[in-house]
PDB file of C-alpha atoms in Angstrom:
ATOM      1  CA  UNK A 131     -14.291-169.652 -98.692  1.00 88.00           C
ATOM      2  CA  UNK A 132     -14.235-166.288 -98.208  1.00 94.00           C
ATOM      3  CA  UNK A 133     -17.129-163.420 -97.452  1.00 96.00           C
ATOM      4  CA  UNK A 134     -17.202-160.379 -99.612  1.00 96.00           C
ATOM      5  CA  UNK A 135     -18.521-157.434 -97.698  1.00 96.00           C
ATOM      6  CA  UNK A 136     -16.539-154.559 -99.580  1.00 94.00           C
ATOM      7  CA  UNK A 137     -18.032-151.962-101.983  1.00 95.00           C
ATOM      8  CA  UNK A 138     -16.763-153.014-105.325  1.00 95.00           C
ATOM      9  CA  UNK A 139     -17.848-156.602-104.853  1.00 94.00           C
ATOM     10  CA  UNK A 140     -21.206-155.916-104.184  1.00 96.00           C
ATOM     11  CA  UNK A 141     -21.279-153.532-106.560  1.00 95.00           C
ATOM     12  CA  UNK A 142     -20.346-155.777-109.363  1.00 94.00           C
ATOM     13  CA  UNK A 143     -23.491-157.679-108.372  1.00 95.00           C
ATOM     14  CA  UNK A 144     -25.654-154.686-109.322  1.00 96.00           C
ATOM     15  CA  UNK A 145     -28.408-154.743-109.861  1.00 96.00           C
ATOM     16  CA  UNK A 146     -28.838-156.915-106.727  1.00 97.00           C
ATOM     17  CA  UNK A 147     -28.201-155.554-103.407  1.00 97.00           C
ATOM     18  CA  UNK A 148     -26.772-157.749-101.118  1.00 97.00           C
ATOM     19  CA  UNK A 149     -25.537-157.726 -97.540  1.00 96.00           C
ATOM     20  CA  UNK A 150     -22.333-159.852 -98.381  1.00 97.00           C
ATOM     21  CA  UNK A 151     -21.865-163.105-100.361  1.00 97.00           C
ATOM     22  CA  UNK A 152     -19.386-166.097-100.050  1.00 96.00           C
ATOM     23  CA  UNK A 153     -16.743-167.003-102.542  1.00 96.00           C
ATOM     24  CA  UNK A 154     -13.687-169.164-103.183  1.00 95.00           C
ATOM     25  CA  UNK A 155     -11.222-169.404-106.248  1.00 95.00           C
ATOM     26  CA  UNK A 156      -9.791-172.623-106.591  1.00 94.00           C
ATOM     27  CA  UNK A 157      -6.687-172.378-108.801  1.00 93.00           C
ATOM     28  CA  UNK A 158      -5.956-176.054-108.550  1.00 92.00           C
ATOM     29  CA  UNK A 159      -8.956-177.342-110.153  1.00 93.00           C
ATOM     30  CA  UNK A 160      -9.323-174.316-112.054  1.00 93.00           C
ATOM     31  CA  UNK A 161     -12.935-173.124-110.384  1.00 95.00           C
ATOM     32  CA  UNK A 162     -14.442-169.685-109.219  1.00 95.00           C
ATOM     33  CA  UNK A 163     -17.736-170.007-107.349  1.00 95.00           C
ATOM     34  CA  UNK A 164     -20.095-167.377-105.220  1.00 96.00           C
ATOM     35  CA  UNK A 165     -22.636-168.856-102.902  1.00 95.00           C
ATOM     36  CA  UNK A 166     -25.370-165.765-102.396  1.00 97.00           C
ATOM     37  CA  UNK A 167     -29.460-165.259-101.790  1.00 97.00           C
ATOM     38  CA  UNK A 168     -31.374-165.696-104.080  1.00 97.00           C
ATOM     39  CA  UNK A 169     -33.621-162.666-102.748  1.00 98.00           C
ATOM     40  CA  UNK A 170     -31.547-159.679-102.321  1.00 98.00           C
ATOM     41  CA  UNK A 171     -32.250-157.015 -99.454  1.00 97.00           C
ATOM     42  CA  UNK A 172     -34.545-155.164-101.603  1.00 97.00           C
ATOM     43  CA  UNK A 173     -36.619-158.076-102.265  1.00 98.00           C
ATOM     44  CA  UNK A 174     -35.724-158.735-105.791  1.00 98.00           C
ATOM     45  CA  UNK A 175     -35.372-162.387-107.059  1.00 98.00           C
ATOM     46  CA  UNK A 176     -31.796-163.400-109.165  1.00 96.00           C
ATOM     47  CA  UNK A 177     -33.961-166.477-110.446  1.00 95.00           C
ATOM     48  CA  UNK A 178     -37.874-165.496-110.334  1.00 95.00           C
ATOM     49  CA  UNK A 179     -38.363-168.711-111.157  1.00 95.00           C
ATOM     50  CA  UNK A 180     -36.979-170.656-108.278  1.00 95.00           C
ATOM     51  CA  UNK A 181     -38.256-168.615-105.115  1.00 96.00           C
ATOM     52  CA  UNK A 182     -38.683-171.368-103.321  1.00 95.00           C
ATOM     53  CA  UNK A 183     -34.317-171.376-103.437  1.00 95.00           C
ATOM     54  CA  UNK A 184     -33.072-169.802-100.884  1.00 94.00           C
ATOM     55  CA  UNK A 185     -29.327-169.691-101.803  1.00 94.00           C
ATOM     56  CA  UNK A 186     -27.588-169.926-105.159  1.00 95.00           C
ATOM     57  CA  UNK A 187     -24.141-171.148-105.957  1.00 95.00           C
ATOM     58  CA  UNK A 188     -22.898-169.901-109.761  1.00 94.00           C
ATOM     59  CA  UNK A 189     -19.625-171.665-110.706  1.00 94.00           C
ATOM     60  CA  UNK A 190     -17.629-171.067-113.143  1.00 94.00           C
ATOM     61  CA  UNK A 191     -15.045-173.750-114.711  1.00 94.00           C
ATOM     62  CA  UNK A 192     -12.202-172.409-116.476  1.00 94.00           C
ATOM     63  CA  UNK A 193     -11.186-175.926-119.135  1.00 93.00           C
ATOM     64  CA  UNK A 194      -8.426-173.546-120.487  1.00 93.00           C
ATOM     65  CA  UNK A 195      -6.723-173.359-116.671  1.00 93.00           C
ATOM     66  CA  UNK A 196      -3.333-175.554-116.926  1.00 93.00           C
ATOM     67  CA  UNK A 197      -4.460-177.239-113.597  1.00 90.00           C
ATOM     68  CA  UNK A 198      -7.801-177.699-115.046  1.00 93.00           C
ATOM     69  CA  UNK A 199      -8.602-182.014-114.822  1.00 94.00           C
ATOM     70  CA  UNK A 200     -12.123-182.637-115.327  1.00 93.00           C
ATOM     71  CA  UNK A 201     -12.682-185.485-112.512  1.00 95.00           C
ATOM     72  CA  UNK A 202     -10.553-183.574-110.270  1.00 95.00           C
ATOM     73  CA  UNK A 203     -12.659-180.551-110.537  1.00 94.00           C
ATOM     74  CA  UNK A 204     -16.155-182.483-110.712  1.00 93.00           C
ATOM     75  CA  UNK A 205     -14.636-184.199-107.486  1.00 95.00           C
ATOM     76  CA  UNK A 206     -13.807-180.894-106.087  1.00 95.00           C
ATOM     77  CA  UNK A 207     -17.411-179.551-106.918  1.00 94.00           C
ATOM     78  CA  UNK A 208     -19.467-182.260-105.914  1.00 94.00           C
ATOM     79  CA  UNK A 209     -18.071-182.302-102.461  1.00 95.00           C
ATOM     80  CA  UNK A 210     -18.350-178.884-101.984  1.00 94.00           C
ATOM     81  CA  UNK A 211     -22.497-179.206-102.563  1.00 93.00           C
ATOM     82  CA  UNK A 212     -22.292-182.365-100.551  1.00 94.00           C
ATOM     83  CA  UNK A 213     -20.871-180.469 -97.697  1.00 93.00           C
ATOM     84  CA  UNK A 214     -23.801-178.022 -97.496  1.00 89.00           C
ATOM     85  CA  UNK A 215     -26.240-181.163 -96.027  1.00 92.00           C
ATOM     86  CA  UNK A 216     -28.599-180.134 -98.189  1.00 90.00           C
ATOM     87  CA  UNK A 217     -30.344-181.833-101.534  1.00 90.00           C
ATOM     88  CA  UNK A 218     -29.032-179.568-104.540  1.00 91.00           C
ATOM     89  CA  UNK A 219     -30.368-178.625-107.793  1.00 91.00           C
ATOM     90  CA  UNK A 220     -28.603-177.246-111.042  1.00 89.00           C
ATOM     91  CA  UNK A 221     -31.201-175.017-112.658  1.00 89.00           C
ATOM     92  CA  UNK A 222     -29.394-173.873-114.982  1.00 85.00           C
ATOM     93  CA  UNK A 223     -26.098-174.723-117.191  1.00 84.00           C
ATOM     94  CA  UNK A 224     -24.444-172.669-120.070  1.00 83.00           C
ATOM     95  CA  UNK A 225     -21.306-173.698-122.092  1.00 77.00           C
ATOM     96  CA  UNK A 226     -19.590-170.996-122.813  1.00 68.00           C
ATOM     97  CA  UNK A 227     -15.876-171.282-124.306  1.00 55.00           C
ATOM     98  CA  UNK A 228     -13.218-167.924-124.653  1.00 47.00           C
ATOM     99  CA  UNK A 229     -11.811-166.904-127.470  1.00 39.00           C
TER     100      UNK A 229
END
């Protein structure tokens, strides 16, 4: 994984302010994912619903990757939440193909 600190990746997080964030492309499984607060350092909530989340992981699974294998990637993401140590939650799932 790597941590974003630099000015145009937190700025494409606007309008959320943020310190840094964590992120890792996986070209091999065809994944992106960013592990960030869920409060930002102005005290505004990305899911107002789910304070009681500390930290958020959005993922994003590109089908249309030519390295793209569905168990392979679920593999690939369900060991990556396993190694947090911590129970996990998806709160929210969209399906979403490109044209």
């Amino acid at each position: 994984m790597s941590k974003a600190k630099n000015k145009s990746l937190l700025e494409a997080c606007l309008p959320f302010t943020y310190k840094h964030f964590y992120w890792n492309l996986n070209k091999s499984v065809g994944t992106w994912f960013e592990i960030f607060p869920n409060e930002d350092e102005k005290g505004k909530f990305f899911s107002e619903e789910h304070k009681e989340y500390c930290w958020l992981m959005k993922t994003r699974i590109d089908v249309a990757h030519p390295m793209y294998k569905k168990e392979r990637t679920e593999f690939f993401l369900s060991n990556v939440l396993k190694s947090t140590g911590h129970e996990t939650v998806v709160i929210k799932e969209n399906e979403e193909e490109e044209e």
